[in-house]
Coordinates of C-alpha atoms and ligand atoms in Angstrom, one line a residue:
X13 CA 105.4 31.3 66.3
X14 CA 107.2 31.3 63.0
X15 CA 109.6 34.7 63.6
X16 CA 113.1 33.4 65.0
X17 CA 112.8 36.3 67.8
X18 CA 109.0 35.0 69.0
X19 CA 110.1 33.0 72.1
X20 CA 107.5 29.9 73.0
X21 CA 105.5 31.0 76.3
X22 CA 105.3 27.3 77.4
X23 CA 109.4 27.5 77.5
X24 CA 109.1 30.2 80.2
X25 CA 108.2 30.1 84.1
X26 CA 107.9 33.3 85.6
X27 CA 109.0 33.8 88.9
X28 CA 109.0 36.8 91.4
X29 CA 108.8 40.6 90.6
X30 CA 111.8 42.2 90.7
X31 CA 110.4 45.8 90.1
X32 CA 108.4 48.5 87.6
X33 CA 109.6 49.5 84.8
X34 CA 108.5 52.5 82.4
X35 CA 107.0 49.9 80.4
X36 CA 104.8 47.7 83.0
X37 CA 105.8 45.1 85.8
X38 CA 109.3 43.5 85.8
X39 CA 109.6 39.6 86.9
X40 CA 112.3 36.9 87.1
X41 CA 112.1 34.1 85.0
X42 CA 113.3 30.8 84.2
X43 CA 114.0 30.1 80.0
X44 CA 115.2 26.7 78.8
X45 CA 116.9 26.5 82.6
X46 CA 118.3 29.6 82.3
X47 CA 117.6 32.9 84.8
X48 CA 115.9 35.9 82.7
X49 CA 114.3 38.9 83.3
X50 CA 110.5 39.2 81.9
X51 CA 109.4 43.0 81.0
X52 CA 105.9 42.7 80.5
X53 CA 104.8 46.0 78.2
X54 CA 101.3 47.4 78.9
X55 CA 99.9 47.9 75.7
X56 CA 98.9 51.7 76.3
X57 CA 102.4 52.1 77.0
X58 CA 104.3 51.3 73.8
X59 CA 103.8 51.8 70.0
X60 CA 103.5 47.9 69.7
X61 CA 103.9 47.5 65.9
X62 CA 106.8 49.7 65.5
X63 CA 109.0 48.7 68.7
X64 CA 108.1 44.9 66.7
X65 CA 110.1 46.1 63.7
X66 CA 113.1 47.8 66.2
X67 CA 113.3 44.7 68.4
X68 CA 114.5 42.5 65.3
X69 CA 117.5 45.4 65.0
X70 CA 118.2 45.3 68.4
X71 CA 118.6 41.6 68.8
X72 CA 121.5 41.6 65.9
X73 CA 123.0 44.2 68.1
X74 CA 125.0 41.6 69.9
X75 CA 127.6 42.4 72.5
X76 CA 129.2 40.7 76.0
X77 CA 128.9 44.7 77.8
X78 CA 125.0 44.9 76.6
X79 CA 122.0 43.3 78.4
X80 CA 121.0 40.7 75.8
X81 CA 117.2 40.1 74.4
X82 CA 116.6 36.7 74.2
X83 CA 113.4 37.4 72.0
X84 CA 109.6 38.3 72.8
X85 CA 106.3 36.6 73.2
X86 CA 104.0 39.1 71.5
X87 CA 100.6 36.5 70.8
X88 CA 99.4 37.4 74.0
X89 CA 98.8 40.9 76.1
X90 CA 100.9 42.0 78.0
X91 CA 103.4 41.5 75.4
X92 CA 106.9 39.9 77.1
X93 CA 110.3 40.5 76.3
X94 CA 112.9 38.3 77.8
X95 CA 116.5 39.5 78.3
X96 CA 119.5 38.1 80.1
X97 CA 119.4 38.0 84.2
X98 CA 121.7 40.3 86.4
X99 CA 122.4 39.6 89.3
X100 CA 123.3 42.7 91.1
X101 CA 120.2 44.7 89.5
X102 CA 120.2 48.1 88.5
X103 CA 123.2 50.3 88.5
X104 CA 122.1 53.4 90.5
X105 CA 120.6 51.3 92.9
X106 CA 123.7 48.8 93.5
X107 CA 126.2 52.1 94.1
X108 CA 123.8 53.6 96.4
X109 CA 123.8 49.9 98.6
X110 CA 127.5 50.0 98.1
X111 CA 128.7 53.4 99.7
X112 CA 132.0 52.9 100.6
X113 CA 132.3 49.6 100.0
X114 CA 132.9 50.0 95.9
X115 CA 137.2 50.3 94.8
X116 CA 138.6 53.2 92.9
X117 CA 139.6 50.0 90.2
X118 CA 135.9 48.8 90.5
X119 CA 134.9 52.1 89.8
X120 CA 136.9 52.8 86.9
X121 CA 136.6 49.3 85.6
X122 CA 132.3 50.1 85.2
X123 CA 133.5 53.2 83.6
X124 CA 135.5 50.8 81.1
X125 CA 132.5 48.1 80.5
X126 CA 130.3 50.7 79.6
X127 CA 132.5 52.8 77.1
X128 CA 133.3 49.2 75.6
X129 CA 129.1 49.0 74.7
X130 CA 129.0 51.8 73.8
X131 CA 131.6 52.3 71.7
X132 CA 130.0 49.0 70.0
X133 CA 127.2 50.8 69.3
X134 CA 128.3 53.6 67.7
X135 CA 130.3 51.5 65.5
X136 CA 126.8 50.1 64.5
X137 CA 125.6 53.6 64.4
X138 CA 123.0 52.9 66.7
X139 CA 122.1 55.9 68.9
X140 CA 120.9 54.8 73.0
X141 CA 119.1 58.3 73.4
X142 CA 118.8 57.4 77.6
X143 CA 122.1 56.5 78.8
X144 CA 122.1 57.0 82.3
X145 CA 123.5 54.5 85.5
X146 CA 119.6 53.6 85.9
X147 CA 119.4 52.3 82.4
X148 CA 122.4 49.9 83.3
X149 CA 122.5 46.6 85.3
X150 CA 125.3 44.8 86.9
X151 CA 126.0 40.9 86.8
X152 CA 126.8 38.7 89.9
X153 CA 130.5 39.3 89.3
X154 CA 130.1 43.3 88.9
X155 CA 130.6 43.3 85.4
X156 CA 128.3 46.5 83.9
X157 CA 126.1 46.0 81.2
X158 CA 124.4 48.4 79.0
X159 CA 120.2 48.3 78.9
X160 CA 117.1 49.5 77.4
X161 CA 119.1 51.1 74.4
X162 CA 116.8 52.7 72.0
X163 CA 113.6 52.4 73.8
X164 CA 112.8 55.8 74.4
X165 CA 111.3 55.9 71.0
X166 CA 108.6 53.9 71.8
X167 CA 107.4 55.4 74.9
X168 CA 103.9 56.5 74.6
X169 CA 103.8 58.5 77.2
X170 CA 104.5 62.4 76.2
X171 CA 105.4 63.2 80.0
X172 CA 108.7 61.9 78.8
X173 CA 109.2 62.2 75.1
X174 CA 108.0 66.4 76.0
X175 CA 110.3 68.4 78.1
X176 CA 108.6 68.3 80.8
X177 CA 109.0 66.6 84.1
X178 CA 110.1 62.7 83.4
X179 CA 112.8 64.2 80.4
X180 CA 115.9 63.3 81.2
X181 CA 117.2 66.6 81.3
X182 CA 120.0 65.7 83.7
X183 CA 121.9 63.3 81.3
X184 CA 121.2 65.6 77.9
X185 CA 123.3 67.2 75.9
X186 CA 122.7 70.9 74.5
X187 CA 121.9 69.9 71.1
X188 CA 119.0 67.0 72.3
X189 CA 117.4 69.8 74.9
X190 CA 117.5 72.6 72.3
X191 CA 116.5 70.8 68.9
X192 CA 116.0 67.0 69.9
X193 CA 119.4 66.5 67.9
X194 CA 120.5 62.5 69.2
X195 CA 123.7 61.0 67.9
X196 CA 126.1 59.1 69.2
X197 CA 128.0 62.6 70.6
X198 CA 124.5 63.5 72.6
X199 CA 125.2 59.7 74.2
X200 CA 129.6 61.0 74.9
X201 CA 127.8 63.7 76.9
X202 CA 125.4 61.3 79.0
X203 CA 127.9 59.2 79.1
X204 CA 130.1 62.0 80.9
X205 CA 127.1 61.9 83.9
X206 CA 126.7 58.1 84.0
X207 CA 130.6 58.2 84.8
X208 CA 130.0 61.4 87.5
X209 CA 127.1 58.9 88.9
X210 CA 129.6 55.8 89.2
X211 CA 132.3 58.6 91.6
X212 CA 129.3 60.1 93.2
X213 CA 128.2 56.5 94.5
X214 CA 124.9 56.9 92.4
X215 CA 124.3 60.5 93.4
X216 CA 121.4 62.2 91.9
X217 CA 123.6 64.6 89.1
X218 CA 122.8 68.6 90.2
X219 CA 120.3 67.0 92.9
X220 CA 119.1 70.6 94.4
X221 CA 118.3 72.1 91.0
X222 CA 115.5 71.7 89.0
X223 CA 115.3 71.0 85.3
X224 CA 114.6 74.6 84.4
X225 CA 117.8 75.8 86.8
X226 CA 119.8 72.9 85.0
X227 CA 119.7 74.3 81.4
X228 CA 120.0 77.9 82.6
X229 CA 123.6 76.8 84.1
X230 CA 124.5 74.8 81.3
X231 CA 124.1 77.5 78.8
X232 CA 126.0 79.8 81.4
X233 CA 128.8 77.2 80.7
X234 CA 128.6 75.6 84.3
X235 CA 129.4 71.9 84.4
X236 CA 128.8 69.0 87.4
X237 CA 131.7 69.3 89.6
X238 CA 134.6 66.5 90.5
X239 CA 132.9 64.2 92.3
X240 CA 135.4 63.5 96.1
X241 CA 136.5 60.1 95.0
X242 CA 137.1 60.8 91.1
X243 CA 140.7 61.1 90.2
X244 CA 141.8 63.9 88.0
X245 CA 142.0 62.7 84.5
X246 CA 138.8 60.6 85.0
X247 CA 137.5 64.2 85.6
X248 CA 139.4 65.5 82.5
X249 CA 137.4 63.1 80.3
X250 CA 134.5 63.9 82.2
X251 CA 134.9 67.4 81.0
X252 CA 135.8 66.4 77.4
X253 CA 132.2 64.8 77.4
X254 CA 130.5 67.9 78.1
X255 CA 132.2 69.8 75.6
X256 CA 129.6 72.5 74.0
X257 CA 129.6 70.9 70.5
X258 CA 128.7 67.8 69.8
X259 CA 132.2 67.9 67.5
X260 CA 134.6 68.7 70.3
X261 CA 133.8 65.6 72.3
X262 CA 135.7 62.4 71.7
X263 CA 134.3 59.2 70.4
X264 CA 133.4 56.3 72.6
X265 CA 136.5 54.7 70.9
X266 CA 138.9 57.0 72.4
X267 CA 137.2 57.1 75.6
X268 CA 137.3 53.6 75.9
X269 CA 141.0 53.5 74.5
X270 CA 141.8 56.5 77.3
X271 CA 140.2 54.7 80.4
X272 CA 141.5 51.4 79.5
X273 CA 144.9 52.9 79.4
X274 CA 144.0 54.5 83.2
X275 CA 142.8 51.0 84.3
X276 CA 146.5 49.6 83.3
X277 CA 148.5 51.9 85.4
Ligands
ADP4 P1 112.5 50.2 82.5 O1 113.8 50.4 82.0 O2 111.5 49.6 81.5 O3 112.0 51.4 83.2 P2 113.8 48.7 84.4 O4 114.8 48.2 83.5 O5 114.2 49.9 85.3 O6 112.5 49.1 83.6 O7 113.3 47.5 85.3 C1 112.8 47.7 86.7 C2 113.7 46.9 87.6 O8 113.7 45.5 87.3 C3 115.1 47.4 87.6 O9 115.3 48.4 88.6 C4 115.9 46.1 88.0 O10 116.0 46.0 89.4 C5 115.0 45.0 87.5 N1 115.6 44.5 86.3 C6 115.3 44.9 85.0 N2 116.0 44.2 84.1 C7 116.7 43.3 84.7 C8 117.6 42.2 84.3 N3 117.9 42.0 83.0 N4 118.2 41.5 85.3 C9 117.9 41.7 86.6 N5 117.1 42.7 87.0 C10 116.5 43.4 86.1

């Protein structure tokens, strides 16, 4: 192991599964005494060789509101890829187990965590493509942290790569249903949803419509409406996010300047 991101296998105890991922099994794990998850990637799953390349880029992307990747194992199969442990598990799933029980401030405050990754990456022009609550995780003490940013591109699997049934159609913008255009403005308008998830206590977004019905109301100019518990100008910027063109929306800079300034009143 002579790369600096190939991680020794003898340094690592795996522990109990914690759930399945789009890439194989998920596990706990134990790395120089410290708690990690352990994706194991089945090899029919992933363009191996590429996603070897990405994963060097995406562990210079370095940043306290993103789920960190400690490095990989790759000599063996199933590859591994070890990232930083959360607590609390995935987002969706936590706010779901939580009706009720999660603050307006603790709301807002996930809101904040994740514009503050995200505006990250867009300063490294580096496009998520799947941003979505499901795709984030929260720590033990309920920070948010952004995950599995870039990965789409090396799903294998053309049920989700194709418009068809696993597409996130629910969380895209216009421009990535119509001509597959990503950019950092396709992510405002997902974005926009994950925020709509966090006031709908991890609501599924349009949950009685189908894909099909949720493009037709798009381009009819219908939008997901104000969530009960979401206060007004969270809604506003809500509504900014889903602007038709990709030029109209703001950055994650100003949303993150424009919630913080929310989260100080
Ligand atoms: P994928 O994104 O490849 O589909 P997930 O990230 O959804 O896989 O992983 C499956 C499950 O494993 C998640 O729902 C979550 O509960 C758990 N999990 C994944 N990563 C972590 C992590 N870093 N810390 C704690 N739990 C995790």
């Amino acid at each position: 192991a002579s790369e600096e991101w190939e991680l020794d296998m003898e340094d690592l105890i795996l522990g109990g599964e914690l759930g399945s991922g789009q890439f194989g099994r998920v596990f706990e794990g134990l790395w120089h005494g410290e708690k990690v998850a352990v994706k194991t990637i089945r090899e029919e799953a992933m363009s191996e060789e590429e996603f070897k390349e990405e994963a060097k880029v995406m562990m210079k992307v370095s940043h306290p509101k993103l789920v960190r990747l400690y490095g990989m194992c790759t000599q063996q199969s199933p590859m591994y890829l070890v990232f930083e442990f959360l607590e609390n598990g995935c987002l969706t799933e936590f706010l779901r187990s939580r009706k009720g029980c999660v603050s307006q401030e603790t709301q807002l405050g996930m809101c904040v965590d994740v514009s503050e990754a995200m505006a990250y990456l867009e300063s490294s022009n580096f496009i998520h493509r799947d941003l979505a609550a499901r795709n984030c995780l929260v720590s033990g003490d309920l920070v948010v942290k952004v995950s599995d940013f870039g990965m789409t591109r090396f799903v294998l699997d053309d049920q989700y790569t194709s418009y068809t049934s696993k597409f996130p159609v629910k969380w895209s913008s216009p421009e990535v249903i119509r001509y597959n255009k990503f950019s950092s403005k396709s992510d405002v308008w997902s974005f926009g949803v994950l925020m709509w998830e966090v006031y709908s206590e991890g609501r599924l977004p349009y949950d009685c419509r189908s894909n099909a019905e949720v493009v037709e109301s798009l381009n009819a100019g219908l939008r997901l409406s104000k969530p009960r518990l979401c206060p007004e100008p969270v809604y506003q910027l809500m509504q900014w996010c889903w602007k038709e063109k990709p030029e109209d929306r703001p950055s994650f800079l100003l949303l993150l300047h424009e919630l913080a300034s929310l989260a100080d009143h």
